[in-house]
PDB file of C-alpha atoms in Angstrom:
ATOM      1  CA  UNK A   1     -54.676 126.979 208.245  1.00  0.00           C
ATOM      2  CA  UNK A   2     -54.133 130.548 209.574  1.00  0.00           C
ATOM      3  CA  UNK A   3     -55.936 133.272 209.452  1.00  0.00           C
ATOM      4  CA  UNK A   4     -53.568 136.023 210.196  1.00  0.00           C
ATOM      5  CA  UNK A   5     -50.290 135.487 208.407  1.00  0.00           C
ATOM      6  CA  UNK A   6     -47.261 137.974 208.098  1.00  0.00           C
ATOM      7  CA  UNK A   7     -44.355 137.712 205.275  1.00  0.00           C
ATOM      8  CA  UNK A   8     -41.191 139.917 205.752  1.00  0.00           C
ATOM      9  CA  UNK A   9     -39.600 140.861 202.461  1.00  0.00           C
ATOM     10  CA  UNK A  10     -36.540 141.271 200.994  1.00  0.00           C
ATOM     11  CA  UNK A  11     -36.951 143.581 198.227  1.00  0.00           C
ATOM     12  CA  UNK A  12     -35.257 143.082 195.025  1.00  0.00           C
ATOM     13  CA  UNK A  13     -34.427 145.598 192.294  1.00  0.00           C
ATOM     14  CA  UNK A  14     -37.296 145.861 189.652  1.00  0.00           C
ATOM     15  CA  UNK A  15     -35.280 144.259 186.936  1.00  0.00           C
ATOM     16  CA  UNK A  16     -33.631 141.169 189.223  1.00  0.00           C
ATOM     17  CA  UNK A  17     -34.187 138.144 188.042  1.00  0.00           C
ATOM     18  CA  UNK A  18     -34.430 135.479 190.543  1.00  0.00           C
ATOM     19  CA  UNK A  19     -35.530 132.242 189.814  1.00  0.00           C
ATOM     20  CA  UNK A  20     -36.185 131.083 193.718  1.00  0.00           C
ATOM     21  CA  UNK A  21     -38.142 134.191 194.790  1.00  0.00           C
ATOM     22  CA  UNK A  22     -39.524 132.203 197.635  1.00  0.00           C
ATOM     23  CA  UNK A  23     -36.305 132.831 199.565  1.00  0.00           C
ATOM     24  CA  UNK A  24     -36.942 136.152 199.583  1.00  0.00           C
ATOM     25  CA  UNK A  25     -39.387 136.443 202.314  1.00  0.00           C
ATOM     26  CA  UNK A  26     -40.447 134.265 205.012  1.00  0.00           C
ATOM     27  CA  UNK A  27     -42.883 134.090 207.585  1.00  0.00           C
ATOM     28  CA  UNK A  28     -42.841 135.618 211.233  1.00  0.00           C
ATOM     29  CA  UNK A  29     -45.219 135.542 213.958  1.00  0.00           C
ATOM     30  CA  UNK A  30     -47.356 138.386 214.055  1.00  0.00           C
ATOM     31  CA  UNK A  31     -47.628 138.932 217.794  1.00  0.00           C
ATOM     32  CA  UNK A  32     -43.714 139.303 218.128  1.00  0.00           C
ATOM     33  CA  UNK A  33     -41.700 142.523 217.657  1.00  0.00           C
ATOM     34  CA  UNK A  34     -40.523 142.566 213.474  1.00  0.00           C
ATOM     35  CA  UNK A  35     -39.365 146.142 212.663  1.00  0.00           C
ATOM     36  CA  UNK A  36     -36.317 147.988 214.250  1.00  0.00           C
ATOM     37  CA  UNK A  37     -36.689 151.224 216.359  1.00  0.00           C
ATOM     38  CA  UNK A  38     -35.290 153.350 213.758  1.00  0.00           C
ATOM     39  CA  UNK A  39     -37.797 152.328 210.901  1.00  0.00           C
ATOM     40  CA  UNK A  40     -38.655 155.261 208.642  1.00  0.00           C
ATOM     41  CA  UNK A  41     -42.038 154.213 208.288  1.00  0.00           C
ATOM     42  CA  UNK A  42     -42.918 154.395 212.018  1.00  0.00           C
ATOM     43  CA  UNK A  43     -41.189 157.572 212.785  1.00  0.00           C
ATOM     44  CA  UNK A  44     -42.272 159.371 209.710  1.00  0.00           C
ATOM     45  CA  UNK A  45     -44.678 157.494 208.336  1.00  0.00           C
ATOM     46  CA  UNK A  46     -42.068 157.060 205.156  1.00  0.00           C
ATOM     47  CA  UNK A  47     -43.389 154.755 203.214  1.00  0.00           C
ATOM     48  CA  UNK A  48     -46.350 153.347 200.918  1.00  0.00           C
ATOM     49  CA  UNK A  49     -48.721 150.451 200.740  1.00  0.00           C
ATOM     50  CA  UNK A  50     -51.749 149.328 199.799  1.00  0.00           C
ATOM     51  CA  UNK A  51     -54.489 146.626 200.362  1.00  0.00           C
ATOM     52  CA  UNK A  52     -56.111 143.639 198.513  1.00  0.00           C
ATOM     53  CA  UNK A  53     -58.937 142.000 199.474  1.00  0.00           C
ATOM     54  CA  UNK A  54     -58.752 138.267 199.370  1.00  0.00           C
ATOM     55  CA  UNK A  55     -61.873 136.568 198.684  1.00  0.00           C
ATOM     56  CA  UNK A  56     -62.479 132.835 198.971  1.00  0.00           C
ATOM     57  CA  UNK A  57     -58.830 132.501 198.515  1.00  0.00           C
ATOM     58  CA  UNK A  58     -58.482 134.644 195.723  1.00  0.00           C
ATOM     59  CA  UNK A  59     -56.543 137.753 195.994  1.00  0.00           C
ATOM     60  CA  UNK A  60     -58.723 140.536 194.168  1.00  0.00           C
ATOM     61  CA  UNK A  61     -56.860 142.456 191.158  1.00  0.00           C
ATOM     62  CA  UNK A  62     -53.702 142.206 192.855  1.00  0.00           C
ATOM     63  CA  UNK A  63     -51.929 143.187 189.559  1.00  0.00           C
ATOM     64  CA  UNK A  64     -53.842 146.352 189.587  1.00  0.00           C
ATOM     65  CA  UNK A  65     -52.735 146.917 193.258  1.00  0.00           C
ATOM     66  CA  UNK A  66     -48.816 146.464 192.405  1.00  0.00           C
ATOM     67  CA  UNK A  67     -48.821 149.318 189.949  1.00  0.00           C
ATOM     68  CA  UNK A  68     -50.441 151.606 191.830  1.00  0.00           C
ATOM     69  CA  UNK A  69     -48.003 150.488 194.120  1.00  0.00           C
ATOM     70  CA  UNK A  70     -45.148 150.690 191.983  1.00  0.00           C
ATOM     71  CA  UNK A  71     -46.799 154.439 190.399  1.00  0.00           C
ATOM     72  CA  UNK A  72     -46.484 155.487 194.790  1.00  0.00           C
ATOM     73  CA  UNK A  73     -42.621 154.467 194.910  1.00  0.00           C
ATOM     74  CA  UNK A  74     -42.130 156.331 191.509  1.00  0.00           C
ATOM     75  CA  UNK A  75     -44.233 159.596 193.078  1.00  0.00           C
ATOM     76  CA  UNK A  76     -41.975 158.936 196.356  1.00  0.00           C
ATOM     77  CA  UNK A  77     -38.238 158.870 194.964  1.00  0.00           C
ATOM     78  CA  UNK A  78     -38.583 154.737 196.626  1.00  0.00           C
ATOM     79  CA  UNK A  79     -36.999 151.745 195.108  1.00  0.00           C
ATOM     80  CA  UNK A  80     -39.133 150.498 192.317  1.00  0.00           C
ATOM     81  CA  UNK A  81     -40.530 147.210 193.442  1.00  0.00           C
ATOM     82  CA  UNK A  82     -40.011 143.813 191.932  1.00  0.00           C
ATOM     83  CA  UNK A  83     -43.520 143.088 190.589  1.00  0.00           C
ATOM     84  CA  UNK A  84     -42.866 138.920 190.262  1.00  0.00           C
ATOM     85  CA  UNK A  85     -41.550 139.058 193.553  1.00  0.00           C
ATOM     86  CA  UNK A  86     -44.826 140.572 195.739  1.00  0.00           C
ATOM     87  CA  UNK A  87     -46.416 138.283 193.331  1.00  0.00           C
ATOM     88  CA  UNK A  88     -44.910 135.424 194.638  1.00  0.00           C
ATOM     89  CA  UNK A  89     -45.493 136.641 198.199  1.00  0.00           C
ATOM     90  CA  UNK A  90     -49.433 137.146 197.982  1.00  0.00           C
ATOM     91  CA  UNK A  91     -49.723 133.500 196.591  1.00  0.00           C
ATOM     92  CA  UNK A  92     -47.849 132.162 199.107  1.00  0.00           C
ATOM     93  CA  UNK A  93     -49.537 134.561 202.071  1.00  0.00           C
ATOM     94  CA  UNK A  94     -53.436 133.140 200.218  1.00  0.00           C
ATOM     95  CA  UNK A  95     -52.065 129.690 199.546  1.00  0.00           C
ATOM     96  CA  UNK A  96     -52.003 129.455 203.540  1.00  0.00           C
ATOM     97  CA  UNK A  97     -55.196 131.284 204.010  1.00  0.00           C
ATOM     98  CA  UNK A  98     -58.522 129.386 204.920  1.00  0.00           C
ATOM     99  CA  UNK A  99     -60.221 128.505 201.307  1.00  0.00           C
ATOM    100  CA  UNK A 100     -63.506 130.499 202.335  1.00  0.00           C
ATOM    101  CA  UNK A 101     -63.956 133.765 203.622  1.00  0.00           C
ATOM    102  CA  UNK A 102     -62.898 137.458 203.266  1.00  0.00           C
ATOM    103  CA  UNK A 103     -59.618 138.776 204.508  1.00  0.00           C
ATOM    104  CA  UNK A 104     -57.074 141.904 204.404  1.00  0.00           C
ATOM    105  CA  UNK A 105     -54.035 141.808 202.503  1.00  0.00           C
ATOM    106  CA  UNK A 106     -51.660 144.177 203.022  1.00  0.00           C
ATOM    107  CA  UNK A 107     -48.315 144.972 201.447  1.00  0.00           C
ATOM    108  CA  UNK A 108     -45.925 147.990 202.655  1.00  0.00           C
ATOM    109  CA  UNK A 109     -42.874 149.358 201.117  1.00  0.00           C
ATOM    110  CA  UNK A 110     -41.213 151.232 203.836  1.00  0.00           C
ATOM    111  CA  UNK A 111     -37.603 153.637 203.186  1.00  0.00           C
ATOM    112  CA  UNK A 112     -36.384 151.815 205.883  1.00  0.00           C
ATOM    113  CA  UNK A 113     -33.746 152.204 208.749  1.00  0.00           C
ATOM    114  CA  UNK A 114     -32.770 155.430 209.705  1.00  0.00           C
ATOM    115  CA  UNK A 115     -28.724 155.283 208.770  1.00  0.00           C
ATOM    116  CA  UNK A 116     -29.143 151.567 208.137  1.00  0.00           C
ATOM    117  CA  UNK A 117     -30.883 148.840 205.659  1.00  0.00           C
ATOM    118  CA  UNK A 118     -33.156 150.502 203.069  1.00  0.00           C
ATOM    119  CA  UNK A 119     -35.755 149.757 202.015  1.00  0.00           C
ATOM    120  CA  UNK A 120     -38.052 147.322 203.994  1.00  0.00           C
ATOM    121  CA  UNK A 121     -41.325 145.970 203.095  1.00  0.00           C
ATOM    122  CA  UNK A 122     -43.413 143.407 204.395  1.00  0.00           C
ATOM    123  CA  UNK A 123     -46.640 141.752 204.010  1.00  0.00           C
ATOM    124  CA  UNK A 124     -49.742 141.115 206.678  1.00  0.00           C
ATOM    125  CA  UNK A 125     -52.932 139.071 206.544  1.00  0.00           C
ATOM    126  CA  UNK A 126     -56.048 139.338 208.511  1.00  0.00           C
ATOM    127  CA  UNK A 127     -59.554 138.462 208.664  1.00  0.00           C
ATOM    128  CA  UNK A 128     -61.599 141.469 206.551  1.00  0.00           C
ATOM    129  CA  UNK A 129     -64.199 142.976 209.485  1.00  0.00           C
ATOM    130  CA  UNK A 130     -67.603 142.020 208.203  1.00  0.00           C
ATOM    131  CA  UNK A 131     -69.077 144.498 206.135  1.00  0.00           C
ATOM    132  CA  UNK A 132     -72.035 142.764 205.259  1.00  0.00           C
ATOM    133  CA  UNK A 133     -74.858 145.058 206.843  1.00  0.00           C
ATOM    134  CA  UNK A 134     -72.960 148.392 205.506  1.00  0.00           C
ATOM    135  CA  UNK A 135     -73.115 146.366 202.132  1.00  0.00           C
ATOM    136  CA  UNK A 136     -77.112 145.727 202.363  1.00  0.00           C
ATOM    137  CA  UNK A 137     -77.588 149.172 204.407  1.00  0.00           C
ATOM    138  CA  UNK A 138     -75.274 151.781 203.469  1.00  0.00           C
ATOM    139  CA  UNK A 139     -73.707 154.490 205.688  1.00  0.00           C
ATOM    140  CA  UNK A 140     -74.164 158.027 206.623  1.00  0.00           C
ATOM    141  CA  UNK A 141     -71.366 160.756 205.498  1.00  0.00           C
ATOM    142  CA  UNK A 142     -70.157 164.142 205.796  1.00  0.00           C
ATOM    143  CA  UNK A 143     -68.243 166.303 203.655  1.00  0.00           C
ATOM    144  CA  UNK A 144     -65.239 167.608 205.080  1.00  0.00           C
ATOM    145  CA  UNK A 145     -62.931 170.014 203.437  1.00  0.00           C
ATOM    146  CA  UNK A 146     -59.900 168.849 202.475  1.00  0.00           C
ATOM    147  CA  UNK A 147     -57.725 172.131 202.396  1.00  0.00           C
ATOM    148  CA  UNK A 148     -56.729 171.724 198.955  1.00  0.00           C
ATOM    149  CA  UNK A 149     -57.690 173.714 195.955  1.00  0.00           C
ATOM    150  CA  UNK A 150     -58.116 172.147 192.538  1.00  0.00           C
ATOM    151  CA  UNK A 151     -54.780 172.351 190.803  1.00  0.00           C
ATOM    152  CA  UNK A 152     -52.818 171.754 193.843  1.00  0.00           C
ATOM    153  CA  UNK A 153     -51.028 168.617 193.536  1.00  0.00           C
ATOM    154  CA  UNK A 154     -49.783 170.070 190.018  1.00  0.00           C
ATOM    155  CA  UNK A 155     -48.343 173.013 191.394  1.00  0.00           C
ATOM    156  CA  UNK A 156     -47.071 171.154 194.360  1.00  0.00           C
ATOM    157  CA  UNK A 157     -46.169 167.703 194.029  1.00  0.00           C
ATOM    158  CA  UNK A 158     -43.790 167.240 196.999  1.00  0.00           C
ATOM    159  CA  UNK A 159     -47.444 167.050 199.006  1.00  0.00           C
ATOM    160  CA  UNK A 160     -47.360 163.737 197.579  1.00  0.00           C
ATOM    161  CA  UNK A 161     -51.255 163.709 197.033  1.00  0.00           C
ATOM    162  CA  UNK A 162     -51.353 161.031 194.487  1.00  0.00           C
ATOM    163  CA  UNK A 163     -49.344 158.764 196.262  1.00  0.00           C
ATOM    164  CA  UNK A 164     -50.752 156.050 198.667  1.00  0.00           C
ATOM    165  CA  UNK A 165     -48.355 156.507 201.335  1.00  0.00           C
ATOM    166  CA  UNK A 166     -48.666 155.221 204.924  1.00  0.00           C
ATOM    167  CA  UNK A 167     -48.760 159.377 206.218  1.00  0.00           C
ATOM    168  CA  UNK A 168     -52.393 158.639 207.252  1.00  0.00           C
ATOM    169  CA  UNK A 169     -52.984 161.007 210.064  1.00  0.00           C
ATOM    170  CA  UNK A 170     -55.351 162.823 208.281  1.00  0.00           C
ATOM    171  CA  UNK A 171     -57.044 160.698 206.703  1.00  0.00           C
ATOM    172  CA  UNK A 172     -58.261 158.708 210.255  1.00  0.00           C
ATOM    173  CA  UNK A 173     -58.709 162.432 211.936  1.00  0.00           C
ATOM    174  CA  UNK A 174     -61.288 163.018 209.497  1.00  0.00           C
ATOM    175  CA  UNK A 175     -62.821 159.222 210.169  1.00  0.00           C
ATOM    176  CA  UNK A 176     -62.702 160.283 213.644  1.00  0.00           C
ATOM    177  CA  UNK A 177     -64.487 163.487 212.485  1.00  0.00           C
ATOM    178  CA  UNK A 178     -67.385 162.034 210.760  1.00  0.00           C
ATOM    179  CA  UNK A 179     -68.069 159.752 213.812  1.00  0.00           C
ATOM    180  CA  UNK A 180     -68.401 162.678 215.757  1.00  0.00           C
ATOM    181  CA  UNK A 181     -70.814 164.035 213.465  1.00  0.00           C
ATOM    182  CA  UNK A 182     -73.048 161.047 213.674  1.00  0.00           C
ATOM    183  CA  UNK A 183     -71.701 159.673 210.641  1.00  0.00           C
ATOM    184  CA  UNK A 184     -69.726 157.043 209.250  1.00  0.00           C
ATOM    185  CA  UNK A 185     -67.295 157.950 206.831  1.00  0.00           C
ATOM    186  CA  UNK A 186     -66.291 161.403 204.999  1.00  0.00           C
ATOM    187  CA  UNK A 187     -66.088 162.509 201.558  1.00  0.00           C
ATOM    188  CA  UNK A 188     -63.226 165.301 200.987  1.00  0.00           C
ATOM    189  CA  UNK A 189     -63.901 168.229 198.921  1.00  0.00           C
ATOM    190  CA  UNK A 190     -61.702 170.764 197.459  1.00  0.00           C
ATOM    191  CA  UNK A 191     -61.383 174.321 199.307  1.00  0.00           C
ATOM    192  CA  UNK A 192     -63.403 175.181 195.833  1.00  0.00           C
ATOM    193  CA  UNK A 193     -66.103 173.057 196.594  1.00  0.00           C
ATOM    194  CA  UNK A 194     -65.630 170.089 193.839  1.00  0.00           C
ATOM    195  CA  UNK A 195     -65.523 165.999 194.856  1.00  0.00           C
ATOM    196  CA  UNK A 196     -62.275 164.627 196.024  1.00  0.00           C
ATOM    197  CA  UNK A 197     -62.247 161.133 197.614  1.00  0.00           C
ATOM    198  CA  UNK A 198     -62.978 159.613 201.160  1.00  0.00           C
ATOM    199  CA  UNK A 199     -60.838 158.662 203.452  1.00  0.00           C
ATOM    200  CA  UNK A 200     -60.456 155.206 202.794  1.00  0.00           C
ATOM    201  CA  UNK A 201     -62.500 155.043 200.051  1.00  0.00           C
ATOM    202  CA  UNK A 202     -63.383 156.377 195.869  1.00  0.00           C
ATOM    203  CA  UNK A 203     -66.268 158.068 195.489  1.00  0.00           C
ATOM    204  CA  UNK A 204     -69.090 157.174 192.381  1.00  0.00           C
ATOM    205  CA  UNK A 205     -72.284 159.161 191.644  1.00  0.00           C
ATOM    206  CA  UNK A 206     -75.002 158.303 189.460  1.00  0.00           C
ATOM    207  CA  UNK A 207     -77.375 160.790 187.938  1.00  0.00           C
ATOM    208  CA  UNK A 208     -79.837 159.561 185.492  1.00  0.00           C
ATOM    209  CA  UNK A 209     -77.929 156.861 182.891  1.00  0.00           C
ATOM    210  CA  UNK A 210     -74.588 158.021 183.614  1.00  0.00           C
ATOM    211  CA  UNK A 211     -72.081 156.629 186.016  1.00  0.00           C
ATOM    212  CA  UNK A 212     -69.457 159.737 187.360  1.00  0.00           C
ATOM    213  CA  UNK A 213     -66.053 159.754 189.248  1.00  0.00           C
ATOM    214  CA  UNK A 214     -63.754 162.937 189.850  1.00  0.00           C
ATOM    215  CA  UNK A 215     -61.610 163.152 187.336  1.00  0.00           C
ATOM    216  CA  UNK A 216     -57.882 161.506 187.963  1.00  0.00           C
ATOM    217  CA  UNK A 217     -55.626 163.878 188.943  1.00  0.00           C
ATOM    218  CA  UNK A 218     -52.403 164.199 190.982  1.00  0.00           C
ATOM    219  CA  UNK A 219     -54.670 165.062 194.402  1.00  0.00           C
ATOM    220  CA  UNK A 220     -56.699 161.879 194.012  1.00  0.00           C
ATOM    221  CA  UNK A 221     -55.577 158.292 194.485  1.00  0.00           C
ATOM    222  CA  UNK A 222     -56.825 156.333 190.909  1.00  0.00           C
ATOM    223  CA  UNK A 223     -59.294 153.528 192.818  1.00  0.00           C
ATOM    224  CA  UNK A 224     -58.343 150.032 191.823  1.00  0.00           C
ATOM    225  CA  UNK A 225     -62.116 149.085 192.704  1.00  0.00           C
ATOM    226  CA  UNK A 226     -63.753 151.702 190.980  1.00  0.00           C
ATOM    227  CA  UNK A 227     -61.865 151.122 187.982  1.00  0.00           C
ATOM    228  CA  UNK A 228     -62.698 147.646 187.825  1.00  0.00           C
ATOM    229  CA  UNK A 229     -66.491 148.492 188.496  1.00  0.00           C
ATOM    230  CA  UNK A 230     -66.523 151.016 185.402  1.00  0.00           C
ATOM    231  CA  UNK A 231     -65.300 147.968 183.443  1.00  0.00           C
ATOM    232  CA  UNK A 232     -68.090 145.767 184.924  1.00  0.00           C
ATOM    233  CA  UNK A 233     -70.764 148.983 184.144  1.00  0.00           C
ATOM    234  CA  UNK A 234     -69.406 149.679 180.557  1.00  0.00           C
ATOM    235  CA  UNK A 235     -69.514 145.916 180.020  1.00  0.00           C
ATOM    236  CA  UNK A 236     -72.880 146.105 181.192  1.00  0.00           C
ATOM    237  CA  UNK A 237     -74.202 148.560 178.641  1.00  0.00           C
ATOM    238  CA  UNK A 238     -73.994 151.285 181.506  1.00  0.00           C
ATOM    239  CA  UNK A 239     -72.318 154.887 180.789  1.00  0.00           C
ATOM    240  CA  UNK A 240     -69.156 155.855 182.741  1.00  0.00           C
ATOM    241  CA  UNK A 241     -67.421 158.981 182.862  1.00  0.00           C
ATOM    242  CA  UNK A 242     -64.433 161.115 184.692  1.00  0.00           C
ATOM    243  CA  UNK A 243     -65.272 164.903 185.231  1.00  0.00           C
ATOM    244  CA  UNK A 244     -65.030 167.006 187.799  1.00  0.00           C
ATOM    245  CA  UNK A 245     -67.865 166.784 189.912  1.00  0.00           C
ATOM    246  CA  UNK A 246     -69.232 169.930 192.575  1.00  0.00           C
ATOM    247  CA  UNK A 247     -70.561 169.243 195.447  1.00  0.00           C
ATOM    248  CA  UNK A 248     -74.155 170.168 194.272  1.00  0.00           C
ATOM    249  CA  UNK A 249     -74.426 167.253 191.902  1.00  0.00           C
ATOM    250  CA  UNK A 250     -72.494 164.850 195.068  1.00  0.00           C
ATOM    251  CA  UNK A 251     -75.711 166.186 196.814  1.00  0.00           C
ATOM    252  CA  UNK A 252     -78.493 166.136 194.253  1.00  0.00           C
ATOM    253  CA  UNK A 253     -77.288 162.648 192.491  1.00  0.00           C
ATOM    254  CA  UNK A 254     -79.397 159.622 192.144  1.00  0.00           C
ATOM    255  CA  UNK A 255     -77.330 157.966 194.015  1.00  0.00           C
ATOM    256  CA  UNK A 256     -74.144 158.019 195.679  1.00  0.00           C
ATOM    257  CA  UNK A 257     -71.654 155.378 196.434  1.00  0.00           C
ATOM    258  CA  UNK A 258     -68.157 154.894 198.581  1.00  0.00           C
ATOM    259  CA  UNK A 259     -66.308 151.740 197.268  1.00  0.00           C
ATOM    260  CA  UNK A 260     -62.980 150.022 198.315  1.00  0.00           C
ATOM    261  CA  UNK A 261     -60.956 147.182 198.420  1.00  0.00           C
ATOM    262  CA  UNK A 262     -62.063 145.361 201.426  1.00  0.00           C
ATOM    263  CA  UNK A 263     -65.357 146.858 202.239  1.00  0.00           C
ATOM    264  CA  UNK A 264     -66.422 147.155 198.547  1.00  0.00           C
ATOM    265  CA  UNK A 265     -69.420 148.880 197.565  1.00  0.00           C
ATOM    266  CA  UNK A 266     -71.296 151.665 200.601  1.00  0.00           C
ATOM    267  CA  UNK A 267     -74.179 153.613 198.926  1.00  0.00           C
ATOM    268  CA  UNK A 268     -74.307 156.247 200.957  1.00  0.00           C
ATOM    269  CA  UNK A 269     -77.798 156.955 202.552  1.00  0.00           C
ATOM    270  CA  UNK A 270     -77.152 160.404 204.071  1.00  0.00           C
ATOM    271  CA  UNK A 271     -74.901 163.194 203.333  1.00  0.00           C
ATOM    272  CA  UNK A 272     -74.655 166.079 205.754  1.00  0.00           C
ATOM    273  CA  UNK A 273     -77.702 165.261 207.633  1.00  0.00           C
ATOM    274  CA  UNK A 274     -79.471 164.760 204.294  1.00  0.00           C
ATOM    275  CA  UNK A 275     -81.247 162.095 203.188  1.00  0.00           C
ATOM    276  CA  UNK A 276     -80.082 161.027 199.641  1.00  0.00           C
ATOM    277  CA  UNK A 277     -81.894 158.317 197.286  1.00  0.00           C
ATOM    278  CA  UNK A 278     -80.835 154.893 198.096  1.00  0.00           C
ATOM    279  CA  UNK A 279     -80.630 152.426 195.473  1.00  0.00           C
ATOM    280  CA  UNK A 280     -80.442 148.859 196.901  1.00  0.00           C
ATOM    281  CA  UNK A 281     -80.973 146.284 194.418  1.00  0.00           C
ATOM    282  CA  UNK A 282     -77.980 148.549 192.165  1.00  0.00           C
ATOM    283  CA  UNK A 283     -76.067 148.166 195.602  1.00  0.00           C
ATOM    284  CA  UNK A 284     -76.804 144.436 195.570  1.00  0.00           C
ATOM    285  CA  UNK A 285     -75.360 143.952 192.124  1.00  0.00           C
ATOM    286  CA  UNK A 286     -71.742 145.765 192.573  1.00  0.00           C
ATOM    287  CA  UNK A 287     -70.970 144.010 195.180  1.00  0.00           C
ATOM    288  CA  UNK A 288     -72.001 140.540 193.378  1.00  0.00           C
ATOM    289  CA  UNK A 289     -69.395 141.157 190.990  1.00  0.00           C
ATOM    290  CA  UNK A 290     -66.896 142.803 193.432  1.00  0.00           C
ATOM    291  CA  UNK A 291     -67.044 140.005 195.514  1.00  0.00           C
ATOM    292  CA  UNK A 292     -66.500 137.583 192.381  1.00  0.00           C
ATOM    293  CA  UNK A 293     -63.109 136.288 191.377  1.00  0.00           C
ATOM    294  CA  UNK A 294     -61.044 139.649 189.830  1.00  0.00           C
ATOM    295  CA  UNK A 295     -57.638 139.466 188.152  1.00  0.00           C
TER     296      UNK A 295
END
């Protein structure tokens, strides 16, 4: 079995209805040249995606991940995707993936060729880095302005700030940022001062009993990871909430956590040089259940 497997796709209208979806992608090798020179999504980064992690050969809440993916091509003026048909792609892309481990999945929906075939969209597998000691350790962040006020994506929603598009410049600049400030990852705040998002990542705070996220908005990507963990938490007899959150209670919580797809569940152990309360057996726990089998 592979470990690194790439599907290209031929994407269908939203309403199609194919009974042999299987022919509509196909498998390439990875290490040879796939995309044309005049693909939108390399020149301008035109495009959107997103990425599921695949544990023990289950892809996690890849439902969840196609309509945030479908909610980006709405937010981008892109082709709706066909839902059954990346469906039928990720089961075929973990149906040749190794039974045991943690890997990557990721899916891209791109405008496609300058003055030729729109849109593209294509599918790649690889082996997830191993995140175990940021799992049992936690990281160190920053905060890093984001440039935004609160409001912003309302006023101006051409900036495209709830959409998870592949324009990640940014995004790694302020990775890149953090590092050089000792740390490991960044948490973006409003040019007000109030909790955004990382890079990469959602961002969950605890202060005594209750369990706090910024509030969804149109300048924050809706976390497929930290919505599922509220419905572990609430299940759980745990209190969950969406507010706006300033950065004094990011840096006075009881504890503080960064959680994705693939690396799951960071509590963050400094913030700005500071130490913050660590929680490790709570830490322990999330990623249990992240790591077990989600639809």
């Amino acid at each position: 079995m592979a470990d690194t497997i790439t599907l290209l796709i031929e994407p269908l209208p939203a309403d199609a209805d194919v009974t042999r979806l299987d022919a509509t992608f196909h498998e390439v090798d990875a290490s040879m040249p796939a995309l044309r020179v005049g693909e939108l999504s390399t020149q301008r980064g035109d495009g959107i995606f997103e990425t599921i992690g695949v544990v023990d050969g289950h892809a996690q809440e890849a439902r969840p991940h196609l309509e945030r993916l479908r909610n980006s091509a709405r937010i981008c003026e892109l082709p709706e995707p066909n839902l059954p048909q990346w469906e039928a792609a990720i089961a075929r892309a973990v149906a040749a993936l190794p039974p045991e481990g943690e890997f990557a999945l990721k899916l891209v929906l791109s405008r496609g060729v300058e003055h030729g075939p729109a849109p593209t969209a294509w599918l790649h597998v690889t082996p997830a880095a191993d995140f175990a000691p940021v799992r049992r350790h936690g990281i160190r962040a920053v905060t890093l302005d984001r440039g935004y006020a609160r409001g912003t994506a309302e006023r101006a929603p051409w900036l495209l700030l709830g959409a998870k598009t592949l324009s990640y410049a940014v995004n790694m600049a302020a990775l890149r940022e953090a590092r050089r400030r000792g740390a490991d990852d960044a948490i973006f705040l409003t040019s007000d001062g109030y909790v955004m998002e990382g890079p990469t990542s959602s961002v969950i705070i605890r202060r005594g009993d209750a369990w706090s996220t910024p509030a969804p908005s149109g300048a924050i990507l809706h976390g497929t990871t930290q919505q599922s963990l509220f419905e572990h938490l609430e299940a759980t007899g745990r209190q969950t909430e969406y507010r706006d959150i300033p950065v004094y209670d990011l840096e006075t919580a009881d504890a503080v956590w960064l959680v994705s797809s693939v690396r799951l569940a960071a509590g963050v152990t400094h913030l700005d040089d500071r130490d913050l309360p660590y929680d490790a057996d709570e830490t322990r726990e999330l990623n249990a259940y992240l790591l077990s089998p989600r639809d």
